[in-house]
Each structure stands twice: as structure tokens, then as C-alpha cells.
mmCIF file of N, CA and C in Angstrom:
data_model
loop_
_atom_site.group_PDB
_atom_site.id
_atom_site.type_symbol
_atom_site.label_atom_id
_atom_site.label_comp_id
_atom_site.label_asym_id
_atom_site.label_seq_id
_atom_site.Cartn_x
_atom_site.Cartn_y
_atom_site.Cartn_z
ATOM 1 N N UNK A 132 0.836 -1.172 0.000
ATOM 2 C CA UNK A 132 0.000 0.000 0.000
ATOM 3 C C UNK A 132 0.886 1.243 0.000
ATOM 4 N N UNK A 133 0.317 2.340 -0.474
ATOM 5 C CA UNK A 133 1.038 3.607 -0.473
ATOM 6 C C UNK A 133 0.454 4.491 0.615
ATOM 7 N N UNK A 134 1.320 4.979 1.471
ATOM 8 C CA UNK A 134 0.934 5.942 2.500
ATOM 9 C C UNK A 134 1.073 7.317 1.857
ATOM 10 N N UNK A 135 -0.048 7.926 1.496
ATOM 11 C CA UNK A 135 -0.015 9.205 0.788
ATOM 12 C C UNK A 135 0.471 10.346 1.670
ATOM 13 N N UNK A 136 0.429 10.186 2.974
ATOM 14 C CA UNK A 136 0.927 11.243 3.856
ATOM 15 C C UNK A 136 2.453 11.307 3.836
ATOM 16 N N UNK A 137 3.097 10.201 3.443
ATOM 17 C CA UNK A 137 4.564 10.147 3.398
ATOM 18 C C UNK A 137 5.096 9.896 2.001
ATOM 19 N N UNK A 138 4.226 9.420 1.092
ATOM 20 C CA UNK A 138 4.682 9.056 -0.239
ATOM 21 C C UNK A 138 5.532 7.803 -0.222
ATOM 22 N N UNK A 139 5.248 6.911 0.729
ATOM 23 C CA UNK A 139 6.056 5.711 0.942
ATOM 24 C C UNK A 139 5.208 4.461 0.751
ATOM 25 N N UNK A 140 5.809 3.443 0.140
ATOM 26 C CA UNK A 140 5.137 2.167 -0.075
ATOM 27 C C UNK A 140 5.533 1.197 1.017
ATOM 28 N N UNK A 141 4.566 0.424 1.516
ATOM 29 C CA UNK A 141 4.868 -0.557 2.548
ATOM 30 C C UNK A 141 3.852 -1.685 2.572
ATOM 31 N N UNK A 142 4.215 -2.726 3.281
ATOM 32 C CA UNK A 142 3.323 -3.869 3.477
ATOM 33 C C UNK A 142 2.523 -3.652 4.753
ATOM 34 N N UNK A 143 1.234 -3.954 4.691
ATOM 35 C CA UNK A 143 0.385 -3.814 5.874
ATOM 36 C C UNK A 143 0.722 -4.924 6.853
ATOM 37 N N UNK A 144 1.041 -4.525 8.082
ATOM 38 C CA UNK A 144 1.391 -5.482 9.118
ATOM 39 C C UNK A 144 0.250 -5.669 10.112
ATOM 40 N N UNK A 145 -0.514 -4.597 10.375
ATOM 41 C CA UNK A 145 -1.600 -4.670 11.345
ATOM 42 C C UNK A 145 -2.543 -3.495 11.125
ATOM 43 N N UNK A 146 -3.776 -3.689 11.531
ATOM 44 C CA UNK A 146 -4.789 -2.641 11.477
ATOM 45 C C UNK A 146 -5.500 -2.647 12.824
ATOM 46 N N UNK A 147 -5.634 -1.465 13.410
ATOM 47 C CA UNK A 147 -6.313 -1.378 14.694
ATOM 48 C C UNK A 147 -6.818 0.034 14.925
ATOM 49 N N UNK A 148 -8.090 0.126 15.227
ATOM 50 C CA UNK A 148 -8.695 1.376 15.650
ATOM 51 C C UNK A 148 -8.464 2.540 14.675
ATOM 52 N N UNK A 149 -8.622 2.260 13.390
ATOM 53 C CA UNK A 149 -8.464 3.299 12.379
ATOM 54 C C UNK A 149 -7.040 3.616 11.990
ATOM 55 N N UNK A 150 -6.093 2.887 12.541
ATOM 56 C CA UNK A 150 -4.669 3.071 12.216
ATOM 57 C C UNK A 150 -4.166 1.813 11.524
ATOM 58 N N UNK A 151 -3.203 2.005 10.648
ATOM 59 C CA UNK A 151 -2.603 0.894 9.915
ATOM 60 C C UNK A 151 -1.097 0.962 10.127
ATOM 61 N N UNK A 152 -0.489 -0.193 10.440
ATOM 62 C CA UNK A 152 0.951 -0.267 10.611
ATOM 63 C C UNK A 152 1.525 -0.897 9.352
ATOM 64 N N UNK A 153 2.513 -0.228 8.786
ATOM 65 C CA UNK A 153 3.161 -0.685 7.566
ATOM 66 C C UNK A 153 4.645 -0.877 7.806
ATOM 67 N N UNK A 154 5.250 -1.690 6.949
ATOM 68 C CA UNK A 154 6.696 -1.913 6.991
ATOM 69 C C UNK A 154 7.205 -1.876 5.553
ATOM 70 N N UNK A 155 8.350 -1.266 5.312
ATOM 71 C CA UNK A 155 8.905 -1.268 3.958
ATOM 72 C C UNK A 155 9.079 -2.697 3.446
ATOM 73 N N UNK A 156 8.885 -2.894 2.157
ATOM 74 C CA UNK A 156 9.003 -4.231 1.563
ATOM 75 C C UNK A 156 10.390 -4.827 1.778
ATOM 76 N N UNK A 157 11.403 -3.980 1.884
ATOM 77 C CA UNK A 157 12.770 -4.492 2.071
ATOM 78 C C UNK A 157 13.138 -4.613 3.540
ATOM 79 N N UNK A 158 12.143 -4.462 4.400
ATOM 80 C CA UNK A 158 12.383 -4.572 5.828
ATOM 81 C C UNK A 158 12.668 -3.205 6.432
ATOM 82 N N UNK A 159 12.720 -3.176 7.700
ATOM 83 C CA UNK A 159 12.985 -1.917 8.387
ATOM 84 C C UNK A 159 11.914 -1.619 9.418
ATOM 85 N N UNK A 160 11.962 -0.429 9.907
ATOM 86 C CA UNK A 160 11.088 -0.019 10.992
ATOM 87 C C UNK A 160 9.666 0.242 10.511
ATOM 88 N N UNK A 161 8.695 -0.273 11.253
ATOM 89 C CA UNK A 161 7.285 -0.024 10.943
ATOM 90 C C UNK A 161 6.922 1.420 11.250
ATOM 91 N N UNK A 162 5.890 1.894 10.589
ATOM 92 C CA UNK A 162 5.308 3.187 10.907
ATOM 93 C C UNK A 162 3.804 3.035 10.848
ATOM 94 N N UNK A 163 3.095 3.976 11.425
ATOM 95 C CA UNK A 163 1.646 3.894 11.387
ATOM 96 C C UNK A 163 1.079 5.130 10.700
ATOM 97 N N UNK A 164 -0.103 4.946 10.147
ATOM 98 C CA UNK A 164 -0.813 6.018 9.466
ATOM 99 C C UNK A 164 -2.306 5.765 9.584
ATOM 100 N N UNK A 165 -3.071 6.726 9.189
ATOM 101 C CA UNK A 165 -4.525 6.571 9.213
ATOM 102 C C UNK A 165 -4.993 5.859 7.950
ATOM 103 N N UNK A 166 -6.072 5.103 8.065
ATOM 104 C CA UNK A 166 -6.611 4.322 6.948
ATOM 105 C C UNK A 166 -6.882 5.207 5.731
ATOM 106 N N UNK A 167 -7.385 6.405 5.957
ATOM 107 C CA UNK A 167 -7.747 7.273 4.828
ATOM 108 C C UNK A 167 -6.546 7.772 4.032
ATOM 109 N N UNK A 168 -5.342 7.583 4.537
ATOM 110 C CA UNK A 168 -4.139 7.988 3.811
ATOM 111 C C UNK A 168 -3.563 6.868 2.938
ATOM 112 N N UNK A 169 -4.252 5.735 2.883
ATOM 113 C CA UNK A 169 -3.744 4.607 2.103
ATOM 114 C C UNK A 169 -4.427 4.509 0.747
ATOM 115 N N UNK A 170 -3.658 4.045 -0.221
ATOM 116 C CA UNK A 170 -4.204 3.704 -1.528
ATOM 117 C C UNK A 170 -3.368 2.555 -2.096
ATOM 118 N N UNK A 171 -3.947 1.878 -3.065
ATOM 119 C CA UNK A 171 -3.203 0.804 -3.728
ATOM 120 C C UNK A 171 -2.126 1.428 -4.615
ATOM 121 N N UNK A 172 -0.974 0.773 -4.703
ATOM 122 C CA UNK A 172 0.093 1.321 -5.554
ATOM 123 C C UNK A 172 -0.268 1.177 -7.032
ATOM 124 N N UNK A 173 0.185 2.133 -7.838
ATOM 125 C CA UNK A 173 0.012 1.976 -9.275
ATOM 126 C C UNK A 173 1.047 0.959 -9.767
ATOM 127 N N UNK A 174 1.017 0.645 -11.027
ATOM 128 C CA UNK A 174 1.893 -0.395 -11.576
ATOM 129 C C UNK A 174 3.368 -0.080 -11.352
ATOM 130 N N UNK A 175 3.756 1.163 -11.576
ATOM 131 C CA UNK A 175 5.153 1.554 -11.408
ATOM 132 C C UNK A 175 5.592 1.433 -9.955
ATOM 133 N N UNK A 176 4.782 1.895 -9.034
ATOM 134 C CA UNK A 176 5.117 1.822 -7.606
ATOM 135 C C UNK A 176 5.230 0.378 -7.144
ATOM 136 N N UNK A 177 4.304 -0.467 -7.588
ATOM 137 C CA UNK A 177 4.332 -1.878 -7.197
ATOM 138 C C UNK A 177 5.571 -2.568 -7.762
ATOM 139 N N UNK A 178 5.902 -2.271 -9.010
ATOM 140 C CA UNK A 178 7.083 -2.870 -9.624
ATOM 141 C C UNK A 178 8.355 -2.396 -8.940
ATOM 142 N N UNK A 179 8.441 -1.125 -8.622
ATOM 143 C CA UNK A 179 9.613 -0.576 -7.938
ATOM 144 C C UNK A 179 9.815 -1.263 -6.574
ATOM 145 N N UNK A 180 8.736 -1.436 -5.823
ATOM 146 C CA UNK A 180 8.830 -2.086 -4.513
ATOM 147 C C UNK A 180 9.249 -3.548 -4.664
ATOM 148 N N UNK A 181 8.693 -4.229 -5.648
ATOM 149 C CA UNK A 181 9.033 -5.640 -5.856
ATOM 150 C C UNK A 181 10.489 -5.803 -6.282
ATOM 151 N N UNK A 182 10.963 -4.915 -7.150
ATOM 152 C CA UNK A 182 12.355 -4.991 -7.601
ATOM 153 C C UNK A 182 13.315 -4.727 -6.441
ATOM 154 N N UNK A 183 12.978 -3.796 -5.563
ATOM 155 C CA UNK A 183 13.818 -3.523 -4.390
ATOM 156 C C UNK A 183 13.880 -4.753 -3.490
ATOM 157 N N UNK A 184 12.739 -5.418 -3.331
ATOM 158 C CA UNK A 184 12.689 -6.629 -2.508
ATOM 159 C C UNK A 184 13.536 -7.743 -3.124
ATOM 160 N N UNK A 185 13.418 -7.946 -4.429
ATOM 161 C CA UNK A 185 14.203 -8.978 -5.103
ATOM 162 C C UNK A 185 15.694 -8.668 -5.041
ATOM 163 N N UNK A 186 16.050 -7.391 -5.199
ATOM 164 C CA UNK A 186 17.453 -6.999 -5.133
ATOM 165 C C UNK A 186 18.028 -7.278 -3.746
ATOM 166 N N UNK A 187 17.248 -7.009 -2.711
ATOM 167 C CA UNK A 187 17.694 -7.287 -1.351
ATOM 168 C C UNK A 187 17.981 -8.780 -1.178
ATOM 169 N N UNK A 188 17.076 -9.630 -1.662
ATOM 170 C CA UNK A 188 17.264 -11.082 -1.547
ATOM 171 C C UNK A 188 18.475 -11.540 -2.367
ATOM 172 N N UNK A 189 18.643 -10.957 -3.533
ATOM 173 C CA UNK A 189 19.777 -11.328 -4.381
ATOM 174 C C UNK A 189 21.103 -10.983 -3.696
ATOM 175 N N UNK A 190 21.174 -9.770 -3.127
ATOM 176 C CA UNK A 190 22.395 -9.354 -2.445
ATOM 177 C C UNK A 190 22.670 -10.202 -1.204
ATOM 178 N N UNK A 191 21.606 -10.727 -0.595
ATOM 179 C CA UNK A 191 21.768 -11.577 0.597
ATOM 180 C C UNK A 191 22.080 -13.019 0.224
ATOM 181 N N UNK A 192 22.108 -13.318 -1.082
ATOM 182 C CA UNK A 192 22.434 -14.669 -1.521
ATOM 183 C C UNK A 192 21.230 -15.573 -1.653
ATOM 184 N N UNK A 193 20.021 -15.012 -1.564
ATOM 185 C CA UNK A 193 18.807 -15.814 -1.640
ATOM 186 C C UNK A 193 18.393 -16.190 -3.048
ATOM 187 N N UNK A 194 18.801 -15.414 -4.034
ATOM 188 C CA UNK A 194 18.471 -15.692 -5.423
ATOM 189 C C UNK A 194 19.749 -15.763 -6.226
ATOM 190 N N UNK A 195 19.744 -16.590 -7.211
ATOM 191 C CA UNK A 195 20.921 -16.714 -8.087
ATOM 192 C C UNK A 195 20.509 -16.513 -9.521
#
């Protein structure tokens, strides 16, 4: 999902009481935002996030 308040893409980790906790696809610290600030990523944003995730795994030796 894209947090429009930050312009950042992340994976939804939890939802509670109108707040959503997200984490970057490549790992890192979670952040929270309000539900109304979320939207689905467009094709470019989704591809960019997926490529970053794959690159992280490749550098860690997970993909060859």
C-alpha cells in the first residue's frame, strides 16, 4: 500500500482502531498512518517495490 501522507510504499502489518501499521518491503522499521491515507500502488510503484525486494534477496544470496 502507499501511505499518501509520506509518499512511501509498505506492506500492511496490522490494522487497529483506524490506524494501519506498515513496513517497507525491504524490511525496516514499521510506521503507522490513518486508513484514509492509504491507496493501492500503481503499476510503477508496485514494480519498484518488488524490484527492491528482489534486489535485497539477491544481495543476501537468496536468489541466483
